[in-house]
Short mmCIF file of C-alpha atoms and ligand atoms in Angstrom, two decimals:
data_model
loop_
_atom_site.label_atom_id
_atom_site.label_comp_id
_atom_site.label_asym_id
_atom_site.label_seq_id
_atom_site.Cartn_x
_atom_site.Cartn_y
_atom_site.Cartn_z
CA UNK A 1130 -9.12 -22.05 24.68
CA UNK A 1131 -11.82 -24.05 23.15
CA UNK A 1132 -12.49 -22.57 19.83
CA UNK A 1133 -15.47 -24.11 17.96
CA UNK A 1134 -16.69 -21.18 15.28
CA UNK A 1135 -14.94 -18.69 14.23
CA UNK A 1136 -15.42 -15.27 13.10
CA UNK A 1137 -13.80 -13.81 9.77
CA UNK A 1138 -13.50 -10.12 9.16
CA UNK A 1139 -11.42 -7.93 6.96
CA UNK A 1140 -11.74 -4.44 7.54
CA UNK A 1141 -9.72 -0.86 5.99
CA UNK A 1142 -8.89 -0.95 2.78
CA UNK A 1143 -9.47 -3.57 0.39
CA UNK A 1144 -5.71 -5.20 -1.29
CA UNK A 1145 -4.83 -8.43 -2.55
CA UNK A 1146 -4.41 -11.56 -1.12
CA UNK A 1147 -7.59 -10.83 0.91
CA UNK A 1148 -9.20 -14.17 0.00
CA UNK A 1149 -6.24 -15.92 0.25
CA UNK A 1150 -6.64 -15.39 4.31
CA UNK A 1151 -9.88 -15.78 4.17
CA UNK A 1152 -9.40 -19.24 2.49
CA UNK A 1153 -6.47 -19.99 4.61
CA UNK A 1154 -8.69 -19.19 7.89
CA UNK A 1155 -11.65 -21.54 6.45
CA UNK A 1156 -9.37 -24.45 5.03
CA UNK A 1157 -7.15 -24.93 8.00
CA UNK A 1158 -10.07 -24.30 11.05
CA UNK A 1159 -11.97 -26.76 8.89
CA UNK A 1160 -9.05 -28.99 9.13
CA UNK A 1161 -8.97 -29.14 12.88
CA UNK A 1162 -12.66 -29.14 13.15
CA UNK A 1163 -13.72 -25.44 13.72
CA UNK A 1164 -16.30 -24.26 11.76
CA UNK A 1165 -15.66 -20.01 10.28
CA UNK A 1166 -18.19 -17.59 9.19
CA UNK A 1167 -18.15 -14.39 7.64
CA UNK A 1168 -18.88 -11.55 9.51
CA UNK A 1169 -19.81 -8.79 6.65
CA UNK A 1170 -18.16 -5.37 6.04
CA UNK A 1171 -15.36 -5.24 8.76
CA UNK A 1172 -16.25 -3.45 11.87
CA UNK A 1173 -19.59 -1.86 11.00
CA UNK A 1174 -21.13 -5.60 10.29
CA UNK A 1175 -19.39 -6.79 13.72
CA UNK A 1176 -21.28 -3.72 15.53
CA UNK A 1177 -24.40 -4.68 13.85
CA UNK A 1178 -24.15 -8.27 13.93
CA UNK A 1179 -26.97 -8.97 16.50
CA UNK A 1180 -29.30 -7.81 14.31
CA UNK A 1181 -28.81 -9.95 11.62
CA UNK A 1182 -30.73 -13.33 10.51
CA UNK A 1183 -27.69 -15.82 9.48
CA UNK A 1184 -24.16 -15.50 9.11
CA UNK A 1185 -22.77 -17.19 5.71
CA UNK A 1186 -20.70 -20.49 6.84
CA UNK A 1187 -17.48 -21.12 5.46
CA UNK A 1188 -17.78 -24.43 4.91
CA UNK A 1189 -15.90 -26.52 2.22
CA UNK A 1190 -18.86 -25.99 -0.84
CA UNK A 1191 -18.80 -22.25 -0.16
CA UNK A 1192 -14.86 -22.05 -0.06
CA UNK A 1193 -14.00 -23.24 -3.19
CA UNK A 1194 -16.22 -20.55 -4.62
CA UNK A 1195 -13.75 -18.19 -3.49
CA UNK A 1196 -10.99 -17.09 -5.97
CA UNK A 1197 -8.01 -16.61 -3.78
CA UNK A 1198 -5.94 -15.17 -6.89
CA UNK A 1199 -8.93 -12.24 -6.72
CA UNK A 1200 -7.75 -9.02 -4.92
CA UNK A 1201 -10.43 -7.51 -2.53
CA UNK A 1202 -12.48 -9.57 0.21
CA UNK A 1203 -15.36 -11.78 0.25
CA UNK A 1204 -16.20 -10.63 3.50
CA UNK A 1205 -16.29 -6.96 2.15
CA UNK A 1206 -14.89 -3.89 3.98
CA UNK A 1207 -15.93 -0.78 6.19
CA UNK A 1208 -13.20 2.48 7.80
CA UNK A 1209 -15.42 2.03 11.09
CA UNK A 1210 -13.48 1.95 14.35
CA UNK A 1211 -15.19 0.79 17.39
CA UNK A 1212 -14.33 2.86 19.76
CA UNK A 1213 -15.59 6.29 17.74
CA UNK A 1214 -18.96 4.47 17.70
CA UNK A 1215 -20.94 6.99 19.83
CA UNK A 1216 -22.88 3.89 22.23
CA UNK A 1217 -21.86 3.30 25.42
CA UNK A 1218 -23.18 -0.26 25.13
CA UNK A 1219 -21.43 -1.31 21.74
CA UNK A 1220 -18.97 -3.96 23.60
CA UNK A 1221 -21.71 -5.34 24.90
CA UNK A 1222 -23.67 -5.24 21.69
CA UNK A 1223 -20.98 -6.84 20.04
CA UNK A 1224 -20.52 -9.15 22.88
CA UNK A 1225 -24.36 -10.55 22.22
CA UNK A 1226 -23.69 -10.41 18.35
CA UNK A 1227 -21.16 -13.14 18.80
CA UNK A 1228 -23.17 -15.07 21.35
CA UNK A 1229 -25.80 -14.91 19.35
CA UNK A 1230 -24.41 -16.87 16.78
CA UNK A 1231 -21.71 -19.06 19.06
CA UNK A 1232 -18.21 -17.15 17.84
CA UNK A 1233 -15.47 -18.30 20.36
CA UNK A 1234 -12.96 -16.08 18.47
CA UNK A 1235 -12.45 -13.45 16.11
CA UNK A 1236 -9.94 -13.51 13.28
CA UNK A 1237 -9.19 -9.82 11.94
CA UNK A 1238 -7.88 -9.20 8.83
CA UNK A 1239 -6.65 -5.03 8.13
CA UNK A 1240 -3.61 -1.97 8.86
CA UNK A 1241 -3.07 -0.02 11.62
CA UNK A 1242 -6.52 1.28 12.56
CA UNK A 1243 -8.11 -2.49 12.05
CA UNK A 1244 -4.92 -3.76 14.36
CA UNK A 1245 -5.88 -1.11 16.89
CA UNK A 1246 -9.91 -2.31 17.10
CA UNK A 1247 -7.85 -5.93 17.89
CA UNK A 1248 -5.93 -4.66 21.14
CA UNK A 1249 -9.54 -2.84 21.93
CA UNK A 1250 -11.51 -5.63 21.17
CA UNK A 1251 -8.83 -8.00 22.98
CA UNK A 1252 -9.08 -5.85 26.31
CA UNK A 1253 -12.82 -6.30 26.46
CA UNK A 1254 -12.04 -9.65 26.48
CA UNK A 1255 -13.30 -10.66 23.05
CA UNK A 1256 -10.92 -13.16 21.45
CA UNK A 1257 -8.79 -12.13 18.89
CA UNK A 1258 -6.21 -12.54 16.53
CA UNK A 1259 -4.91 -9.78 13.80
CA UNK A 1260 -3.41 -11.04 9.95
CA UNK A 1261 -1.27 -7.95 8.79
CA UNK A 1262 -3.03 -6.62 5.63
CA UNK A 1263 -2.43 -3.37 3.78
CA UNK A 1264 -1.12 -2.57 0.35
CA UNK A 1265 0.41 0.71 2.34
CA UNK A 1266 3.27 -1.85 3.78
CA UNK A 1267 3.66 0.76 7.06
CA UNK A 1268 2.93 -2.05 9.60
CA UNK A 1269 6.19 -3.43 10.95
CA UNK A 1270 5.83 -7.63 9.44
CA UNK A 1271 5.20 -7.70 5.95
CA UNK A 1272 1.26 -7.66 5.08
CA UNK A 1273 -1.10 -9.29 2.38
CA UNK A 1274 -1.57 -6.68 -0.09
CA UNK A 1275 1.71 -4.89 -0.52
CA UNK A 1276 3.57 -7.02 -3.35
CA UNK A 1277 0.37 -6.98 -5.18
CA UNK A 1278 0.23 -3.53 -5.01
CA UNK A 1279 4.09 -3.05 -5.71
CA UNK A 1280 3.67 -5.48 -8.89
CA UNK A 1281 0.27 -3.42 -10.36
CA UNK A 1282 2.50 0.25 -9.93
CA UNK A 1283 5.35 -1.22 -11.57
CA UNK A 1284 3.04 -2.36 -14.42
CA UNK A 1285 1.20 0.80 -14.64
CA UNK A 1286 4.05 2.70 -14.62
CA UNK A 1287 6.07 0.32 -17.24
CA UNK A 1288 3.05 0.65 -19.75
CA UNK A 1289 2.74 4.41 -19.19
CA UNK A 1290 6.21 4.45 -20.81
CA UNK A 1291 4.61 3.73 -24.31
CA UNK A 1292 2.24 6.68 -24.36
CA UNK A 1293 4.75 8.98 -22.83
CA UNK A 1294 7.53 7.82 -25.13
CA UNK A 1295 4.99 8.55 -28.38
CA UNK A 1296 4.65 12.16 -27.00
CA UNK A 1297 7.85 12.93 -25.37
CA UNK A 1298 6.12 13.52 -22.30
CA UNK A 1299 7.19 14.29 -18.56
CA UNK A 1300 4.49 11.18 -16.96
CA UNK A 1301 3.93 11.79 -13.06
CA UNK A 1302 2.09 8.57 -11.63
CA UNK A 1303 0.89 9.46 -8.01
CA UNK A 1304 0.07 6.38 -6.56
CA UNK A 1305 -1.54 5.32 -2.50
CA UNK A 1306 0.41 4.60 0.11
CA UNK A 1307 -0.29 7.27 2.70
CA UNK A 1308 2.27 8.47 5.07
CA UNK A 1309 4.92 6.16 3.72
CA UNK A 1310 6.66 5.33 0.44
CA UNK A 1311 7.10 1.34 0.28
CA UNK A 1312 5.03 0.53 -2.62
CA UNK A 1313 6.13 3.80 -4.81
CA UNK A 1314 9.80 2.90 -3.96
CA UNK A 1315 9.23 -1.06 -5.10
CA UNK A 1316 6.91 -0.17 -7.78
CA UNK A 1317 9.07 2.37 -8.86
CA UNK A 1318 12.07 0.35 -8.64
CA UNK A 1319 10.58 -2.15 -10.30
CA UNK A 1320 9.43 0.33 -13.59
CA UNK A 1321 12.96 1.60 -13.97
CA UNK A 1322 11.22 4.91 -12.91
CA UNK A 1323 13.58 7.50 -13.56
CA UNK A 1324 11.98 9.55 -10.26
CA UNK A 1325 10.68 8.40 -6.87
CA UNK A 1326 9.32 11.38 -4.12
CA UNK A 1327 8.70 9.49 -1.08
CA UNK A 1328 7.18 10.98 1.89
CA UNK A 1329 10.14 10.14 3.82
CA UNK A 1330 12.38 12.35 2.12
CA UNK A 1331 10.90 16.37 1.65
CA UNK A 1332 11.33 17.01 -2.15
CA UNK A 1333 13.36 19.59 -3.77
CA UNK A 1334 11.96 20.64 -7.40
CA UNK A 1335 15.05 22.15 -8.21
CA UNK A 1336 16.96 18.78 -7.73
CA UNK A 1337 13.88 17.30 -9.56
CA UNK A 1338 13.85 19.60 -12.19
CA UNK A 1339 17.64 19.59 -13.25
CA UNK A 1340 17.93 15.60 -12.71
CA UNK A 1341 15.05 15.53 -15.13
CA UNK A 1342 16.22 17.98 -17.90
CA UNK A 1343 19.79 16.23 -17.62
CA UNK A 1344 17.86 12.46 -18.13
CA UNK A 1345 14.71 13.78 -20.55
CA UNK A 1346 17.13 16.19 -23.07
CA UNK A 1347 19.71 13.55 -23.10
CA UNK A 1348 17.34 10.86 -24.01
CA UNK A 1349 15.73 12.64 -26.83
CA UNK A 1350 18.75 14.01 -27.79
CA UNK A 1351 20.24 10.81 -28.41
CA UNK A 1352 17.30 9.20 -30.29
CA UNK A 1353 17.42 8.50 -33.68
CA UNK A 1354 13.95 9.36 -33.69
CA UNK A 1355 13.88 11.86 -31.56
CA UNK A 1356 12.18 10.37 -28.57
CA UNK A 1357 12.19 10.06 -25.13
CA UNK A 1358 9.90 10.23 -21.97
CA UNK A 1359 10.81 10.33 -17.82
CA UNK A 1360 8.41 9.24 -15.18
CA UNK A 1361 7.83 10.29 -11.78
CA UNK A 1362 6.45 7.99 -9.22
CA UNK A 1363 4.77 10.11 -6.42
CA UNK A 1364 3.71 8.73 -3.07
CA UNK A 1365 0.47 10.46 -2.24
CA UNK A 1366 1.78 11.42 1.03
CA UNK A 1367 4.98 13.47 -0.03
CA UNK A 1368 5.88 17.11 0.95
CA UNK A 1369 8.12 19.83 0.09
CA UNK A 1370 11.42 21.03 1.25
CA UNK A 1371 9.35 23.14 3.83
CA UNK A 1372 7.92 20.15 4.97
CA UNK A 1373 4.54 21.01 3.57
CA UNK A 1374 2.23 18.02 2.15
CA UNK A 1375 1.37 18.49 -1.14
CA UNK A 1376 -2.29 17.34 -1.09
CA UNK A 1377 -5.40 18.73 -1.48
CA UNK A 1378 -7.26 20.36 1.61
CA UNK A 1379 -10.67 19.76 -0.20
CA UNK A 1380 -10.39 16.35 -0.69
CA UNK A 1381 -12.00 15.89 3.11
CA UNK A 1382 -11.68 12.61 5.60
CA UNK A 1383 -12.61 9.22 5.33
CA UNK A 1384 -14.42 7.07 8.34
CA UNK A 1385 -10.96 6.06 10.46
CA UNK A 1386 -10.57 9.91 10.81
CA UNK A 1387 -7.76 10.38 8.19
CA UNK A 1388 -7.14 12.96 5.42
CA UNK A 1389 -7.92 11.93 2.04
CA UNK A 1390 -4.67 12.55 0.28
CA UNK A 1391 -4.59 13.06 -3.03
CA UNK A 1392 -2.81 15.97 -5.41
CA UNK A 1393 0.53 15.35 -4.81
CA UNK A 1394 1.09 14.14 -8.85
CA UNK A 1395 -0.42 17.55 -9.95
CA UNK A 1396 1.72 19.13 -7.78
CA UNK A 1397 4.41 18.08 -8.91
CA UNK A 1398 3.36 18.88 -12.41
CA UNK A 1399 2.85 22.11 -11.39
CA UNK A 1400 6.40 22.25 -10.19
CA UNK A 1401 7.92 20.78 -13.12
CA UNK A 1402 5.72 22.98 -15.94
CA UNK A 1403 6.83 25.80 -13.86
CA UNK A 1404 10.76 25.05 -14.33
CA UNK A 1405 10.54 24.05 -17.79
CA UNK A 1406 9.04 27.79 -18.91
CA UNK A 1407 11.37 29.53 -17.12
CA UNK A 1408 14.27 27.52 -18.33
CA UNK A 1409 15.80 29.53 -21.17
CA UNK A 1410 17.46 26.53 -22.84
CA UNK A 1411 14.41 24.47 -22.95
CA UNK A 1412 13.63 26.77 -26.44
CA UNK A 1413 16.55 25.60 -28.00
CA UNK A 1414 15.89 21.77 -26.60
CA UNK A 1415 12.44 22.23 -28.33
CA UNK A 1416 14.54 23.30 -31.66
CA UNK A 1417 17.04 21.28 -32.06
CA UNK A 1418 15.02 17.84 -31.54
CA UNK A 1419 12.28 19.76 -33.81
CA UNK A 1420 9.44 19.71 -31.46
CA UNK A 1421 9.58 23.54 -31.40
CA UNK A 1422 6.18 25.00 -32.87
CA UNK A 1423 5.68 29.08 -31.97
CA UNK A 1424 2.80 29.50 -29.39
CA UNK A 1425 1.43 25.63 -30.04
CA UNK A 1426 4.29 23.76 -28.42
CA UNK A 1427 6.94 25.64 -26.75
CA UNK A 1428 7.64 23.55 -23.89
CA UNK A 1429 7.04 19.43 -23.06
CA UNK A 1430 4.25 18.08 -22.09
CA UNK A 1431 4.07 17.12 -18.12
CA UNK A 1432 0.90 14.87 -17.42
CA UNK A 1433 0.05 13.23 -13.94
CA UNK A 1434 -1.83 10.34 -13.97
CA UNK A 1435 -3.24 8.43 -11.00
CA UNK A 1436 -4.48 5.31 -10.80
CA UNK A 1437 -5.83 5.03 -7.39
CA UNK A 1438 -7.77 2.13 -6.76
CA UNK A 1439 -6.72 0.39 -9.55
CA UNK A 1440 -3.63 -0.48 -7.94
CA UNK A 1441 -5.61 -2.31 -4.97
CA UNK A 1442 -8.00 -4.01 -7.41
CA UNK A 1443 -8.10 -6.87 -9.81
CA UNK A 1444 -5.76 -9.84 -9.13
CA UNK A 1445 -3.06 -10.35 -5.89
CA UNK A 1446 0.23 -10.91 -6.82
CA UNK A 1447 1.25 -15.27 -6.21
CA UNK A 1448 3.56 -13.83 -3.39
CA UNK A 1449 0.17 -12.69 -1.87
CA UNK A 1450 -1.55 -15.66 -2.56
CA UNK A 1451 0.90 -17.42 -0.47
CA UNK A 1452 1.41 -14.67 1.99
CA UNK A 1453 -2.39 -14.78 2.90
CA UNK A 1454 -3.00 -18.91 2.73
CA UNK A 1455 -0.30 -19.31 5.37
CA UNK A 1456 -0.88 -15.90 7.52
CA UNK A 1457 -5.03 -17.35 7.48
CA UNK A 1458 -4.21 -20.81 8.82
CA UNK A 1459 -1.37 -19.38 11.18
CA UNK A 1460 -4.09 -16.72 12.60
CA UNK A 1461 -6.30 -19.93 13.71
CA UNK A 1462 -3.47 -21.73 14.73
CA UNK A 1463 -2.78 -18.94 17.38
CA UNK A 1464 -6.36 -18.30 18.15
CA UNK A 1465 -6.84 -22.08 18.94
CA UNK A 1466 -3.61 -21.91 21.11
CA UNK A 1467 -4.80 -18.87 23.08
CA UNK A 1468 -2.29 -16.17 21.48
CA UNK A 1469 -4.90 -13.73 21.66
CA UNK A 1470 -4.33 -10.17 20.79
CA UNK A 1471 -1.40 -10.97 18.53
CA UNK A 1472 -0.63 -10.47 14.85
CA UNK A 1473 0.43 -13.41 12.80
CA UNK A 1474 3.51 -12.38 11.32
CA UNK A 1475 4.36 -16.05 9.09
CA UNK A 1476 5.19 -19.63 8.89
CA UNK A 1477 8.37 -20.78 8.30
CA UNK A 1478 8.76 -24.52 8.06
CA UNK A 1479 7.15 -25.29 11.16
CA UNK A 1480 6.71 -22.23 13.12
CA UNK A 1481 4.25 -19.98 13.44
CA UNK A 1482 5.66 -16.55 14.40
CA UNK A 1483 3.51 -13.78 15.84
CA UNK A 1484 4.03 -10.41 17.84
CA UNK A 1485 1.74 -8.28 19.90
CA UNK A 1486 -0.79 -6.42 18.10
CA UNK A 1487 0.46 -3.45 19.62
CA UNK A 1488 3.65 -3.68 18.46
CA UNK A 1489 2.61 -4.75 15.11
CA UNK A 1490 0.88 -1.93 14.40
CA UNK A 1491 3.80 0.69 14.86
CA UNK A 1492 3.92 2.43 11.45
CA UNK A 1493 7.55 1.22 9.54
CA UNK A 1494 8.83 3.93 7.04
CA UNK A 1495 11.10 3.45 3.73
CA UNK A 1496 14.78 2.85 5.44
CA UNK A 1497 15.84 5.81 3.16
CA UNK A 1498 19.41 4.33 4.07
CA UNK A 1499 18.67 2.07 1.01
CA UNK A 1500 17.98 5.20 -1.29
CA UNK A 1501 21.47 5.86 -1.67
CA UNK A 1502 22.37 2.47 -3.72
CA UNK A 1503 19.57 3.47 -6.18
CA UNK A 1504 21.06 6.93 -6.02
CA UNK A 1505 24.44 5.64 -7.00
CA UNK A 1506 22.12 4.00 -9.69
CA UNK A 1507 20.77 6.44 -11.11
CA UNK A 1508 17.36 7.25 -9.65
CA UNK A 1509 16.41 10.43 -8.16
CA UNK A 1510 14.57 10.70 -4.64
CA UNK A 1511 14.37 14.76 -4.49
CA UNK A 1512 17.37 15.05 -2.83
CA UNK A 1513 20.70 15.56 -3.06
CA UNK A 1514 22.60 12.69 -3.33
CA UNK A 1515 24.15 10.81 -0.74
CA UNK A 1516 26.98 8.68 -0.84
CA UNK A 1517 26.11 4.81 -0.45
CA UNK A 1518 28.43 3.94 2.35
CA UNK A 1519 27.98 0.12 2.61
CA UNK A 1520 29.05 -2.53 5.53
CA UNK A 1521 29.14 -6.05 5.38
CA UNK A 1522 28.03 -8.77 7.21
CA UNK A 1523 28.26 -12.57 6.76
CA UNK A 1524 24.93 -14.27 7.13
CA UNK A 1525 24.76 -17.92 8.33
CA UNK A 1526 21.47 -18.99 6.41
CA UNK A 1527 18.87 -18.24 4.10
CA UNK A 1528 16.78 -15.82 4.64
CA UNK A 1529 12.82 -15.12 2.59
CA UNK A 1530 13.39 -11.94 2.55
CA UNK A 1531 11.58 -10.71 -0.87
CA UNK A 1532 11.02 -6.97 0.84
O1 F6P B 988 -4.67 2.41 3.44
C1 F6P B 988 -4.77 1.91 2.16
C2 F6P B 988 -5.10 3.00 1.17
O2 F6P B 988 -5.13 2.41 -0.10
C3 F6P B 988 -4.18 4.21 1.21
O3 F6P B 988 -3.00 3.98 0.52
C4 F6P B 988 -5.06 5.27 0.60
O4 F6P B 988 -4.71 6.56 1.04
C5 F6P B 988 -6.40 4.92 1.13
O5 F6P B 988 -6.37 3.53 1.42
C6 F6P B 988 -7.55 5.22 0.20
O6 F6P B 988 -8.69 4.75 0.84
P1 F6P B 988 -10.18 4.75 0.35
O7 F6P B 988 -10.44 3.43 -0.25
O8 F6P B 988 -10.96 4.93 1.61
O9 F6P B 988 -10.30 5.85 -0.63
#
């Protein structure tokens, strides 16, 4: 296929290592004589691209003023999916956007819903190739944005400790990640989180509740000073032992069609300030660690806290930063070869690996197999828990495997 300019989007959600593809799609077409341009705001700029006066080059001057290290995309970001685009002539719209301004290919940065515009786009025979990106982590390779987002929850949720230790409080930290738990298990994980609810595993607040009083009394109990905290990372997209999700209706839908979640942390406040007044030993917690104050302080504080799109925002993770440099020049390496409709999955040493878009795309949930060794560790997952029955297996080389 003979691939002189190329077309850079990034579309869904912004995450880090964003600029890291869209450096690694620049530097290496550059390399092998292909001029890239940015196509603006994911799909909606790629609709509208035929009216537009100039595209913005990528070339080497206007790279380096990209900061790879800096989370969110250059090329900006839009929830628009083609094929909901009420036109009957948008593939041919698009079609005379990209003549327009001589794109051979496309190079598609995004989740699920971008990866699905790719096997659309791909069977209307527009050229293109999909880099795995969400901070979510539900796509089945790895993509740019979900150790960044993992590292920025663990932090949040580490520093939370300070302020929750000063006021022995119960800190819930809802954090993104829609249908699936991967970066509030990691993040988690990687906080020492005393809780994780995952949406792969309906919570019980009773389990909650007594795992919590057993950790949270004994804690404070033991202090010479008399303090303590326990946090609860929540995955926005968790439910309840009747398999209800716990968000809230009024929160509405965003432009791919999907249910803004969010309201799962107050929930679960909710949950855990009900327990605690009912609980006729939490009086004589309150007294003997002398927090107890008649009708001012009779019970601990719970307090949810969510910091939404923090976690996507600021700086990507170096993991990221490497992630996206060699997903970017693998993405033009299989555009240039004709592996059209595929999703770049990595380099290793030589090889560029890649799988069908289709495939790709296939949402991947927490292997809640893995829950019981953090059980057997300690943590709670709102469950009962389960014995951590491991097998072995002898492996012959090593392996990147860092999730
Ligand atoms: O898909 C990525 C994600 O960050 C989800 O975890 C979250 O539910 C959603 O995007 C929030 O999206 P928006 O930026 O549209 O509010």
């Amino acid at each position: 296929m003979s691939i002189k300019r190329i077309g850079i989007i990034t579309s869904g959600g912004d995450c880090g290592g964003l600029n890291a593809v869209i450096k690694g799609v620049a530097r290496k077409a550059y390399d092998m004589g292909i001029e890239s341009v940015v196509i603006p705001n994911g799909y909606a700029g790629l609709y509208n691209l035929i009216d537009m006066d100039n595209v913005v080059i990528l070339n080497a001057e206007r790279v380096s003023k990209i900061e790879a290290s800096l989370a969110g995309s250059e090329a900006g970001h839009s929830r628009v999916k083609i094929s909901k685009i009420d036109d009957p002539n948008k593939y041919d719209r698009i079609k005379n956007g990209l003549k327009k301004f001589n794109i051979d290919g496309l190079i598609i940065s995004g989740g699920d819903d971008t990866g699905s515009v790719v096997v659309d786009l791909s069977e209307q025979g527009i050229p293109c190739v999909h880099v795995p990106k969400t901070m979510d982590l539900d796509l089945q390779p790895y993509s740019v944005g979900g150790d960044s987002a993992i590292n920025r929850i663990a932090i949040f949720t580490r520093d939370l400790k300070t302020t929750g230790m000063s006021h022995n409080r119960i800190i819930i930290m809802e954090v993104f990640g829609r249908y699936v738990g991967h970066t509030a298990f990691r993040g988690g994980v990687g906080a020492e989180a005393d809780c994780i609810l995952l949406p792969e595993v309906p919570v019980d607040f009773d389990i909650v509740y007594e795992h919590m009083k057993k950790t949270y009394f004994d804690r404070i109990d033991r202090s010479d000073v008399k303090a303590g905290t326990y946090v609860i990372v929540v995955a926005e997209g968790v439910s309840n032992a009747s398999g209800e999700m716990l968000y809230d209706e009024s929160a509405g839908i965003d432009a791919f069609g999907h249910k803004k979640l969010a309201g799962a942390g107050k929930y679960v406040r909710q949950q855990i300030e009900k327990r605690l007044k009912a609980d006729p030993e939490v009086e004589a917690f309150m007294t003997r660690t002398g927090m107890f104050v008649p009708g001012i302080y009779a019970i601990p504080e719970a307090r949810e806290v969510t910091p939404g799109h923090l976690v996507r925002s600021g700086h990507s993770s170096a993991y990221d930063v490497n992630f996206g440099h060699k997903a970017g020049a693998g993405a033009v390496i299989l555009l240039t070869e004709g592996k059209v409709g595929n999703t770049v999955t990595g380099v290793e040493g030589k090889t560029v690996l890649y799988m069908a878009t289709s495939e790709a795309i296939k949402r991947r949930e927490v292997d809640i197999e893995e829950l019981a060794l953090f059980e057997s560790l300690g943590i709670c997952f709102g469950r009962k828990p389960v014995a951590f029955k491991p097998e072995l297996r002898e492996e012959h080389r090593a392996i990147d495997r860092a999730m």
